[in-house]
Short mmCIF file of C-alpha atoms in Angstrom, two decimals:
data_model
loop_
_atom_site.label_atom_id
_atom_site.label_comp_id
_atom_site.label_asym_id
_atom_site.label_seq_id
_atom_site.Cartn_x
_atom_site.Cartn_y
_atom_site.Cartn_z
CA MET A 3 -0.01 -0.01 0.00
CA PRO A 4 1.94 3.04 -1.20
CA LEU A 5 -0.58 5.42 0.38
CA LEU A 6 -0.16 3.91 3.83
CA ARG A 7 3.59 3.88 3.40
CA ASP A 8 3.56 7.54 2.35
CA LEU A 9 1.36 8.50 5.32
CA LYS A 10 3.68 6.64 7.69
CA GLY A 11 6.66 8.30 6.07
CA THR A 12 5.11 11.71 6.62
CA VAL A 13 3.94 11.25 10.21
CA GLN A 14 6.75 9.16 11.69
CA PRO A 15 9.52 11.79 11.23
CA PHE A 16 7.52 14.19 13.40
CA TRP A 17 7.93 11.81 16.29
CA VAL A 18 11.67 11.47 15.59
CA THR A 19 12.28 15.21 15.62
CA LEU A 20 10.16 15.69 18.73
CA ARG A 21 12.08 12.98 20.56
CA ASN A 22 15.42 14.50 19.51
CA MET A 23 14.32 17.85 20.85
CA PHE A 24 14.51 16.51 24.40
CA ARG A 25 17.90 14.85 24.02
CA LYS A 26 21.09 16.53 25.14
CA PRO A 27 22.86 18.38 22.31
CA VAL A 28 26.15 16.88 21.22
CA THR A 29 27.79 20.25 20.69
CA ILE A 30 31.06 20.92 22.53
CA GLN A 31 30.87 24.60 23.49
CA TYR A 32 34.39 25.43 22.40
CA PRO A 33 35.91 28.27 24.39
CA GLU A 34 34.47 26.91 27.65
CA GLU A 35 34.71 23.18 26.93
CA LYS A 36 37.70 21.82 25.10
CA ARG A 37 38.24 18.50 23.44
CA GLN A 38 41.24 16.39 24.35
CA PRO A 39 42.59 15.47 20.93
CA PRO A 40 44.09 12.01 20.42
CA PRO A 41 47.89 11.84 21.06
CA ARG A 42 48.69 11.38 17.37
CA TYR A 43 46.58 14.40 16.37
CA ARG A 44 48.42 16.48 13.75
CA ALA A 45 48.50 20.14 14.72
CA ARG A 46 51.31 22.59 15.56
CA ILE A 47 54.79 21.29 14.63
CA ILE A 48 57.52 21.20 17.27
CA LEU A 49 61.28 20.63 17.32
CA THR A 50 62.19 18.23 20.12
CA ARG A 51 65.37 17.70 22.11
CA ASP A 52 67.55 14.77 23.17
CA PRO A 53 67.26 13.32 26.68
CA ASP A 54 70.50 15.22 27.47
CA GLY A 55 69.09 18.49 26.22
CA GLY A 56 70.76 18.80 22.81
CA GLU A 57 68.86 19.67 19.68
CA ARG A 58 67.88 16.59 17.72
CA CYS A 59 67.68 18.40 14.41
CA VAL A 60 70.71 17.73 12.18
CA ALA A 61 69.56 20.12 9.43
CA CYS A 62 69.42 17.37 6.80
CA TYR A 63 66.71 19.20 4.78
CA LEU A 64 64.62 16.00 4.49
CA CYS A 65 61.57 17.63 6.06
CA SER A 66 61.93 20.63 3.80
CA ALA A 67 62.19 18.32 0.80
CA ALA A 68 59.21 16.22 1.84
CA CYS A 69 56.98 19.24 2.50
CA PRO A 70 54.39 19.40 -0.30
CA VAL A 71 53.74 23.12 0.26
CA ASP A 72 57.32 24.22 0.86
CA CYS A 73 56.66 25.77 4.22
CA ILE A 74 59.87 24.63 5.93
CA SER A 75 63.20 26.34 5.34
CA MET A 76 66.52 26.26 7.22
CA GLN A 77 70.27 26.78 6.98
CA SER A 78 72.60 24.00 8.07
CA ALA A 79 75.90 24.43 9.88
CA GLU A 80 78.38 22.33 11.87
CA GLN A 81 79.53 22.81 15.44
CA PRO A 82 83.27 22.53 16.20
CA ASN A 83 82.77 18.98 17.53
CA GLY A 84 81.27 17.93 14.21
CA ARG A 85 77.63 17.97 15.31
CA ARG A 86 75.31 19.36 12.63
CA TYR A 87 72.63 21.89 13.48
CA ALA A 88 70.39 24.48 11.84
CA THR A 89 71.54 28.09 12.21
CA TRP A 90 67.97 29.11 11.53
CA PHE A 91 64.89 27.01 11.07
CA ARG A 92 61.59 28.50 9.90
CA ILE A 93 58.12 27.07 9.42
CA ASN A 94 55.40 29.18 7.77
CA PHE A 95 52.30 27.85 9.45
CA ALA A 96 50.11 30.01 7.27
CA ARG A 97 51.15 27.68 4.47
CA CYS A 98 51.41 24.41 6.41
CA ILE A 99 48.68 21.86 5.64
CA TYR A 100 49.48 19.67 8.67
CA CYS A 101 49.99 16.58 6.52
CA GLY A 102 52.73 15.24 8.79
CA LEU A 103 55.06 14.26 5.93
CA CYS A 104 57.91 16.25 7.52
CA ALA A 105 57.60 14.31 10.76
CA GLU A 106 57.60 11.04 8.79
CA ALA A 107 60.65 12.08 6.82
CA CYS A 108 62.68 13.12 9.87
CA PRO A 109 65.47 10.57 10.58
CA THR A 110 66.17 11.87 14.08
CA TRP A 111 62.65 12.32 15.58
CA ALA A 112 63.43 16.04 15.78
CA ILE A 113 60.40 17.41 13.97
CA GLN A 114 57.10 16.13 15.39
CA MET A 115 53.43 16.95 15.24
CA SER A 116 51.84 18.07 18.49
CA PRO A 117 48.14 18.06 19.38
CA ASP A 118 48.07 21.80 20.12
CA TYR A 119 45.25 22.86 17.81
CA GLU A 120 44.47 26.30 19.29
CA PHE A 121 46.49 28.05 16.75
CA SER A 122 45.13 31.20 15.12
CA LYS A 123 46.51 34.69 14.73
CA TYR A 124 45.26 38.04 13.54
CA ALA A 125 48.16 38.69 11.16
CA SER A 126 49.53 36.00 8.86
CA ILE A 127 53.10 37.17 9.52
CA ASP A 128 52.62 35.95 13.12
CA MET A 129 52.13 32.47 11.72
CA VAL A 130 55.79 32.31 10.66
CA TYR A 131 57.57 30.45 13.46
CA GLU A 132 61.33 30.68 14.00
CA LYS A 133 63.56 28.01 15.55
CA GLU A 134 63.27 29.40 19.09
CA ASP A 135 59.45 29.34 18.79
CA LEU A 136 59.51 25.76 17.52
CA LEU A 137 61.98 24.27 20.01
CA VAL A 138 60.50 22.57 23.06
CA ASP A 139 62.37 21.28 26.12
CA HIS A 140 61.24 17.68 25.89
CA GLY A 141 61.58 14.67 23.61
CA GLY A 142 58.03 14.59 22.28
CA LYS A 143 56.65 11.14 21.56
CA ASP A 144 59.86 9.25 22.31
CA SER A 145 61.68 11.08 25.09
CA GLU A 146 64.39 8.35 25.46
CA TYR A 147 65.57 8.30 21.87
CA ASN A 148 68.95 9.87 21.30
CA TYR A 149 70.05 10.02 17.68
CA TYR A 150 73.71 10.68 18.35
CA ARG A 151 73.95 7.64 20.62
CA HIS A 152 73.09 5.41 17.66
CA ALA A 153 74.34 7.11 14.57
CA GLY A 154 76.32 10.16 15.53
CA ILE A 155 79.46 8.54 14.22
CA GLY A 156 82.59 10.16 15.48
CA VAL A 157 80.78 13.12 16.91
CA VAL A 158 79.52 12.39 20.40
CA ASN A 159 81.62 9.29 20.90
CA PRO A 160 84.74 8.06 19.04
CA ARG A 161 84.19 5.60 16.19
CA GLY A 162 82.87 2.32 17.51
CA GLY A 163 82.14 3.82 20.87
CA ASN A 164 78.38 3.90 20.63
CA GLU A 165 76.16 1.38 22.44
CA ASP A 166 75.16 -0.93 19.57
CA GLU A 167 78.21 -0.39 17.39
CA TYR A 168 81.21 -2.58 16.67
CA GLY A 169 84.63 -1.09 16.41
CA PRO A 170 86.30 -0.60 13.02
CA VAL A 171 87.53 -3.77 11.44
CA ASP A 172 91.12 -4.01 10.25
CA ILE A 173 90.51 -5.19 6.70
CA LYS A 174 94.03 -6.62 6.51
CA THR A 175 92.98 -9.39 8.90
CA ASN A 176 90.68 -10.69 6.20
CA MET A 177 93.60 -11.42 3.88
CA PRO A 178 94.19 -15.11 3.21
CA MET B 11 -19.01 64.09 14.70
CA ILE B 12 -15.83 62.16 15.40
CA ASP B 13 -15.66 60.12 18.57
CA TRP B 14 -12.20 61.18 19.74
CA VAL B 15 -11.97 58.65 22.57
CA MET B 16 -12.63 55.87 20.07
CA VAL B 17 -9.96 57.23 17.73
CA LEU B 18 -7.48 57.37 20.62
CA LEU B 19 -8.34 53.82 21.70
CA THR B 20 -7.94 52.58 18.13
CA LEU B 21 -4.56 54.28 17.91
CA ILE B 22 -3.47 52.63 21.16
CA LYS B 23 -4.64 49.28 19.85
CA LEU B 24 -2.71 49.83 16.61
CA ILE B 25 0.51 50.70 18.43
CA LEU B 26 0.11 47.78 20.80
CA ILE B 27 -0.55 45.31 17.98
CA LEU B 28 2.33 46.60 15.89
CA GLY B 29 4.69 46.41 18.87
CA VAL B 30 3.60 42.97 19.93
CA VAL B 31 3.60 41.54 16.40
CA LEU B 32 7.06 42.92 15.53
CA THR B 33 8.54 41.75 18.83
CA MET B 34 6.94 38.35 18.39
CA ALA B 35 8.30 38.13 14.83
CA ALA B 36 11.81 38.97 16.06
CA TYR B 37 11.68 36.40 18.83
CA LEU B 38 10.04 33.84 16.57
CA VAL B 39 13.22 33.93 14.50
CA LEU B 40 15.22 33.16 17.63
CA ALA B 41 12.72 30.50 18.74
CA GLU B 42 12.89 28.87 15.32
CA ARG B 43 16.68 28.80 15.35
CA LYS B 44 16.73 27.40 18.88
CA ILE B 45 14.05 24.76 18.31
CA LEU B 46 15.51 23.66 14.98
CA ALA B 47 18.91 23.43 16.66
CA ARG B 48 17.55 21.28 19.46
CA MET B 49 15.90 18.98 16.93
CA GLN B 50 19.30 18.53 15.31
CA LEU B 51 21.05 18.04 18.68
CA ARG B 52 22.68 21.48 18.62
CA TYR B 53 22.31 24.43 21.00
CA GLY B 54 21.46 27.22 18.57
CA PRO B 55 22.33 30.87 19.22
CA ASN B 56 23.41 31.19 22.86
CA ARG B 57 26.23 33.75 22.79
CA VAL B 58 24.50 37.14 22.60
CA GLY B 59 23.01 37.84 25.99
CA PRO B 60 21.61 35.20 28.38
CA PHE B 61 20.42 32.17 26.35
CA GLY B 62 21.01 34.24 23.18
CA LEU B 63 18.03 36.44 23.99
CA LEU B 64 19.65 39.53 22.46
CA GLN B 65 20.32 37.74 19.18
CA PRO B 66 17.39 39.40 17.29
CA LEU B 67 18.75 42.82 18.32
CA ALA B 68 22.24 41.92 17.08
CA ASP B 69 20.74 40.68 13.82
CA VAL B 70 18.82 43.90 13.30
CA ILE B 71 21.95 45.99 13.92
CA LYS B 72 23.87 43.81 11.50
CA LEU B 73 21.20 44.09 8.80
CA LEU B 74 20.83 47.85 9.22
CA THR B 75 24.54 48.49 8.91
CA LYS B 76 24.99 46.33 5.81
CA GLU B 77 25.34 47.83 2.37
CA ASP B 78 22.09 48.48 0.55
CA PHE B 79 22.88 47.12 -2.87
CA VAL B 80 20.85 47.34 -6.10
CA PRO B 81 22.24 45.12 -8.85
CA THR B 82 22.95 46.48 -12.33
CA GLY B 83 20.06 46.05 -14.70
CA ALA B 84 17.56 45.70 -11.87
CA ASP B 85 14.30 47.59 -12.08
CA LYS B 86 15.27 49.94 -9.28
CA TRP B 87 11.88 51.12 -8.04
CA LEU B 88 10.21 47.72 -8.11
CA PHE B 89 13.33 46.21 -6.54
CA MET B 90 13.08 48.61 -3.65
CA LEU B 91 9.30 48.32 -3.36
CA ALA B 92 8.99 44.53 -3.27
CA PRO B 93 10.34 43.84 0.28
CA GLY B 94 8.03 46.54 1.62
CA LEU B 95 5.06 44.91 -0.06
CA ALA B 96 5.96 41.57 1.49
CA ALA B 97 6.09 43.05 5.00
CA VAL B 98 3.16 45.48 4.68
CA THR B 99 0.63 42.94 3.36
CA ALA B 100 1.58 40.67 6.26
CA ILE B 101 1.12 43.40 8.89
CA LEU B 102 -2.15 44.72 7.38
CA SER B 103 -3.83 41.34 7.74
CA PHE B 104 -3.74 41.73 11.49
CA ALA B 105 -6.37 44.49 11.31
CA VAL B 106 -9.26 42.02 11.22
CA VAL B 107 -7.97 39.45 13.72
CA PRO B 108 -9.89 39.55 17.00
CA PHE B 109 -7.63 38.54 19.86
CA ALA B 110 -9.94 38.88 22.87
CA PRO B 111 -13.62 39.49 23.62
CA ALA B 112 -14.83 43.10 23.71
CA LEU B 113 -13.75 45.02 26.80
CA THR B 114 -15.71 47.74 28.57
CA ILE B 115 -13.52 50.83 29.10
CA PHE B 116 -14.96 54.18 30.30
CA GLY B 117 -18.47 52.76 29.89
CA ARG B 118 -17.91 51.96 26.24
CA GLU B 119 -17.70 48.59 24.61
CA VAL B 120 -14.30 48.38 22.93
CA PRO B 121 -13.86 45.44 20.54
CA MET B 122 -10.40 43.87 20.86
CA VAL B 123 -9.81 44.04 17.12
CA VAL B 124 -8.63 46.99 15.06
CA CYS B 125 -11.47 46.76 12.58
CA ASP B 126 -14.34 44.29 12.87
CA LEU B 127 -15.01 44.03 9.12
CA ASN B 128 -18.15 42.16 8.15
CA VAL B 129 -16.13 40.67 5.26
CA GLY B 130 -13.01 39.98 7.31
CA VAL B 131 -12.43 36.58 5.69
CA LEU B 132 -12.40 38.15 2.23
CA TYR B 133 -10.08 40.92 3.43
CA PHE B 134 -7.64 38.34 4.76
CA LEU B 135 -7.80 36.28 1.54
CA GLY B 136 -7.33 39.44 -0.56
CA LEU B 137 -4.25 40.52 1.38
CA SER B 138 -2.68 37.07 1.26
CA SER B 139 -3.16 37.18 -2.53
CA LEU B 140 -1.45 40.57 -2.62
CA ALA B 141 1.47 39.07 -0.73
CA VAL B 142 2.33 37.26 -3.96
CA TYR B 143 3.42 40.60 -5.40
CA GLY B 144 6.29 40.85 -2.91
CA VAL B 145 7.69 37.56 -4.17
CA ALA B 146 6.88 38.02 -7.85
CA LEU B 147 8.07 41.62 -8.17
CA GLY B 148 11.17 40.95 -6.05
CA GLY B 149 12.04 37.98 -8.24
CA TRP B 150 11.40 39.79 -11.49
CA ALA B 151 12.98 43.15 -10.65
CA SER B 152 16.30 41.61 -9.49
CA ASN B 153 17.33 40.82 -13.07
CA SER B 154 18.80 37.50 -11.98
CA LYS B 155 17.97 34.00 -13.25
CA TYR B 156 17.66 32.52 -9.78
CA SER B 157 15.42 35.33 -8.58
CA LEU B 158 13.22 35.05 -11.63
CA LEU B 159 12.89 31.29 -11.19
CA GLY B 160 12.05 31.77 -7.54
CA GLY B 161 9.52 34.47 -8.35
CA ILE B 162 7.80 32.33 -10.98
CA ARG B 163 7.72 29.35 -8.63
CA GLY B 164 6.30 31.54 -5.85
CA LEU B 165 3.65 32.95 -8.12
CA ALA B 166 2.46 29.58 -9.38
CA GLN B 167 2.58 27.99 -5.92
CA LEU B 168 0.80 30.78 -4.10
CA ILE B 169 -1.96 31.06 -6.67
CA SER B 170 -2.58 27.29 -6.60
CA TYR B 171 -2.70 27.04 -2.84
CA GLU B 172 -4.80 30.17 -2.50
CA LEU B 173 -7.65 28.21 -4.08
CA SER B 174 -7.61 25.31 -1.66
CA MET B 175 -7.17 27.73 1.25
CA GLY B 176 -10.19 29.77 0.22
CA LEU B 177 -12.23 26.62 -0.32
CA SER B 178 -11.27 25.22 3.07
CA ILE B 179 -12.58 28.34 4.80
CA VAL B 180 -15.97 28.06 3.07
CA PRO B 181 -17.20 25.30 5.46
CA VAL B 182 -16.15 27.54 8.39
CA VAL B 183 -18.17 30.38 6.97
CA LEU B 184 -21.09 28.02 6.37
CA HIS B 185 -20.95 26.89 10.02
CA ALA B 186 -20.63 30.41 11.45
CA ARG B 187 -23.01 32.01 8.92
CA SER B 188 -20.79 35.07 8.83
CA PHE B 189 -17.70 36.50 7.08
CA SER B 190 -16.72 38.41 10.21
CA LEU B 191 -13.83 36.88 12.16
CA THR B 192 -15.35 37.92 15.46
CA GLU B 193 -18.59 36.12 14.60
CA ILE B 194 -16.59 33.05 13.56
CA VAL B 195 -14.92 33.00 16.98
CA HIS B 196 -18.28 33.46 18.72
CA ALA B 197 -19.67 30.48 16.79
CA GLN B 198 -16.93 28.28 18.31
CA GLU B 199 -17.80 29.03 21.90
CA THR B 200 -18.59 25.39 22.72
CA VAL B 201 -16.86 23.33 20.05
CA PRO B 202 -13.99 24.56 17.87
CA PHE B 203 -14.29 23.92 14.13
CA LEU B 204 -11.20 21.74 14.34
CA ILE B 205 -13.43 19.02 15.82
CA THR B 206 -16.53 19.60 13.69
CA ASN B 207 -14.61 19.76 10.43
CA PRO B 208 -11.11 18.21 10.68
CA ILE B 209 -10.75 17.77 6.92
CA ALA B 210 -11.12 21.53 6.35
CA PHE B 211 -8.52 22.06 9.10
CA PHE B 212 -6.11 19.67 7.39
CA ILE B 213 -6.53 21.36 4.02
CA PHE B 214 -6.18 24.78 5.61
CA MET B 215 -2.99 23.85 7.47
CA VAL B 216 -1.34 22.43 4.35
CA SER B 217 -2.38 25.43 2.25
CA VAL B 218 -1.23 27.82 4.93
CA ALA B 219 2.16 26.11 5.06
CA ALA B 220 2.41 26.50 1.27
CA GLU B 221 1.16 30.08 1.55
CA SER B 222 3.85 31.01 4.06
CA ARG B 223 6.57 29.67 1.70
CA ARG B 224 8.16 27.55 4.37
CA VAL B 225 9.61 24.06 4.33
CA PRO B 226 8.35 21.67 2.91
CA PHE B 227 6.87 24.21 0.46
CA ASP B 228 9.79 26.63 0.27
CA LEU B 229 10.29 26.20 -3.45
CA PRO B 230 10.47 29.97 -4.17
CA GLU B 231 13.69 30.14 -2.14
CA ALA B 232 14.96 26.53 -2.28
CA GLU B 233 18.57 27.17 -1.24
CA ASN B 234 20.15 24.14 -2.82
CA GLU B 235 18.47 24.59 -6.19
CA ILE B 236 18.20 28.30 -6.88
CA VAL B 237 20.52 29.95 -4.29
CA ALA B 238 17.91 31.93 -2.33
CA GLY B 239 15.20 32.28 -4.97
CA PHE B 240 13.42 35.58 -5.11
CA HIS B 241 15.62 37.26 -2.49
CA THR B 242 18.98 36.16 -3.90
CA GLU B 243 19.97 39.72 -4.84
CA TYR B 244 18.72 41.40 -1.70
CA SER B 245 20.99 42.52 1.13
CA GLY B 246 20.79 44.46 4.36
CA MET B 247 17.45 45.62 5.63
CA ARG B 248 15.67 44.90 2.34
CA PHE B 249 16.46 41.26 2.84
CA GLY B 250 15.49 41.84 6.48
CA LEU B 251 12.07 43.05 5.42
CA PHE B 252 11.45 39.85 3.42
CA PHE B 253 12.60 37.92 6.44
CA VAL B 254 10.45 39.84 8.92
CA GLY B 255 7.53 39.57 6.49
CA GLU B 256 7.88 35.82 6.48
CA TYR B 257 7.76 35.62 10.27
CA ILE B 258 4.94 38.17 10.61
CA ASN B 259 3.15 36.04 8.04
CA MET B 260 3.68 33.04 10.28
CA ILE B 261 2.06 34.88 13.20
CA ILE B 262 -0.82 36.06 11.00
CA LEU B 263 -1.46 32.59 9.64
CA GLY B 264 -1.20 31.21 13.16
CA SER B 265 -3.77 33.78 14.31
CA VAL B 266 -6.23 33.07 11.50
CA THR B 267 -5.83 29.34 12.06
CA THR B 268 -6.67 30.00 15.70
CA VAL B 269 -9.68 32.11 14.71
CA PHE B 270 -11.01 29.78 12.06
CA PHE B 271 -10.40 26.37 13.64
CA LEU B 272 -9.02 26.46 17.16
CA GLY B 273 -11.79 28.50 18.78
CA GLY B 274 -10.03 31.84 18.99
CA TRP B 275 -9.77 33.14 22.55
CA HIS B 276 -12.16 30.54 24.00
CA GLY B 277 -10.67 28.24 26.61
CA PRO B 278 -11.07 27.28 30.25
CA LEU B 279 -9.42 28.92 33.30
CA LEU B 280 -6.86 31.20 31.64
CA PRO B 281 -7.78 34.72 30.46
CA PRO B 282 -8.84 34.94 26.76
CA ILE B 283 -5.77 36.83 25.54
CA VAL B 284 -3.48 34.17 27.03
CA TRP B 285 -5.44 31.40 25.31
CA PHE B 286 -5.20 33.27 22.03
CA MET B 287 -1.43 33.72 22.34
CA LEU B 288 -0.93 30.10 23.37
CA LYS B 289 -2.84 28.86 20.35
CA VAL B 290 -0.94 31.14 17.99
CA LEU B 291 2.36 29.99 19.44
CA ALA B 292 1.26 26.36 19.18
CA VAL B 293 0.56 26.81 15.46
CA ALA B 294 3.90 28.64 15.03
CA PHE B 295 5.64 25.77 16.85
CA PHE B 296 3.95 23.32 14.51
CA PHE B 297 5.33 25.22 11.54
CA ILE B 298 8.83 25.15 13.02
CA TRP B 299 8.43 21.47 13.85
CA MET B 300 7.37 20.79 10.30
CA ARG B 301 10.42 22.65 9.03
CA GLY B 302 12.66 20.50 11.16
CA THR B 303 11.02 17.31 9.99
CA LEU B 304 9.91 17.26 6.35
CA PRO B 305 12.10 17.53 3.25
CA ARG B 306 11.24 19.94 0.45
CA LEU B 307 8.75 18.73 -2.14
CA ARG B 308 9.68 18.54 -5.79
CA TYR B 309 7.94 21.14 -7.91
CA ASP B 310 5.71 18.73 -9.84
CA GLN B 311 4.79 16.98 -6.58
CA LEU B 312 3.74 20.31 -5.13
CA MET B 313 1.55 21.18 -8.10
CA HIS B 314 0.18 17.64 -8.27
CA PHE B 315 -0.70 17.69 -4.57
CA GLY B 316 -2.38 21.06 -4.79
CA TRP B 317 -4.46 20.69 -7.94
CA LYS B 318 -5.21 17.00 -8.01
CA PHE B 319 -5.66 16.28 -4.33
CA LEU B 320 -6.29 19.32 -2.12
CA ILE B 321 -8.64 21.29 -4.38
CA PRO B 322 -10.95 18.34 -5.21
CA LEU B 323 -10.95 17.34 -1.55
CA ALA B 324 -11.81 20.89 -0.52
CA LEU B 325 -14.63 21.04 -3.09
CA VAL B 326 -16.11 17.75 -1.87
CA ASN B 327 -15.74 18.98 1.70
CA VAL B 328 -17.69 22.15 0.88
CA LEU B 329 -20.48 20.11 -0.74
CA VAL B 330 -20.67 17.60 2.12
CA THR B 331 -20.62 20.27 4.83
CA GLY B 332 -23.28 22.25 3.01
CA ALA B 333 -25.49 19.18 2.65
CA VAL B 334 -25.06 18.17 6.30
CA LEU B 335 -25.79 21.70 7.53
CA LEU B 336 -28.87 21.83 5.34
CA ALA B 337 -30.08 18.48 6.65
CA LEU B 338 -29.52 19.51 10.28
CA ARG B 339 -31.40 22.76 9.89
#
């Protein structure tokens, strides 16, 4: 009976909307109530530090190369002890699309996405963050990881002096 | 000889009605936004003032300070006239609506209606026909395709549903034996016409919904098809006038529904004016509820429903009611 079906289809929704009127709204009233975003939420980008306080960033330009919108720029340099660092490091957040490709490209866990989503400014120039604005004093998602302990060859420790590293092999011993 | 006291009282009534109707229209907008929001599990406006109660004021300030823009190629005078027509025809209808029984002030009997016309029903129907001009002229004068389409739709829709609305009031007039709205209310002292003639009530409610150009009959403005229909090109307070006109129209149609079918001010315990207001607000709530519930009809469905279902039904209803009344006499 299409007529009965049509009548039911016209009258039943009235009950649905009336019932919904007395349910609690699902709205989160933003400035007063705030959501706790999941830990892997991709918002403001940070530069993290080693457990011993050194900068993790080795200015390898991989993040800058991976960035699809070219919002990351830097200048690399080397400390007297051979440790690489960025003399300046700049992210234009007005351009950033928060894709997280930079964090994926980073070999040292230096650049990471943080869940800090409250991130708006009146002037777009204020969205350009320099190195000192980006640096945080913790290790982000993996606070124990120390790049130079594993791969900082000849910089922090002498060759073969790192934890999971063998010393150099004298190739002459392989001679028959 | 002019009865100056009567003139003064009429003026007071006019000012009161205008004030109450405009305030109600403003707060009906807020009520609609709140109720619709609740039906969709949202809060609705709640930032301006406590519970968003100052929202209408903020909206008015916003609309007044916006640029008044007339598009190139528009028929300037008609473009500027149309929103006024939409609002004025809506306000004028209130002249014949009785909202309480006659009061005795200074030893005179003062009817609680601006003008107790003996052809009040015809006056109301005439004005609601004139309201088409607001839509049609606004749509035509804008010199925009969307507006024109909206205007044409509005014209065709309003003319079609005018017929079934007029025909659904005929049984009421037959019952009450009068065209005066006050007499119609008096005739419902014991039983409202909603109970004696529910089919006429149904036809009237559907036609009124179509007449007020609201969902599910909002084809003249259908946002997702023709932008905003007849008021696409309007901005600022001219748009505001269309908007206010729509909500005043809602109050008017609520009032006439109350007068024709819900027994006007009659009701137990509470004072008459309170009953009248409650009934008007109930009808307004029903319109909002309907907006939150039903999807928009397709244009051919709308025409089909009007011409092939409502008008024949209304005609049959007129015949049957007439026959029954004749037999009971």
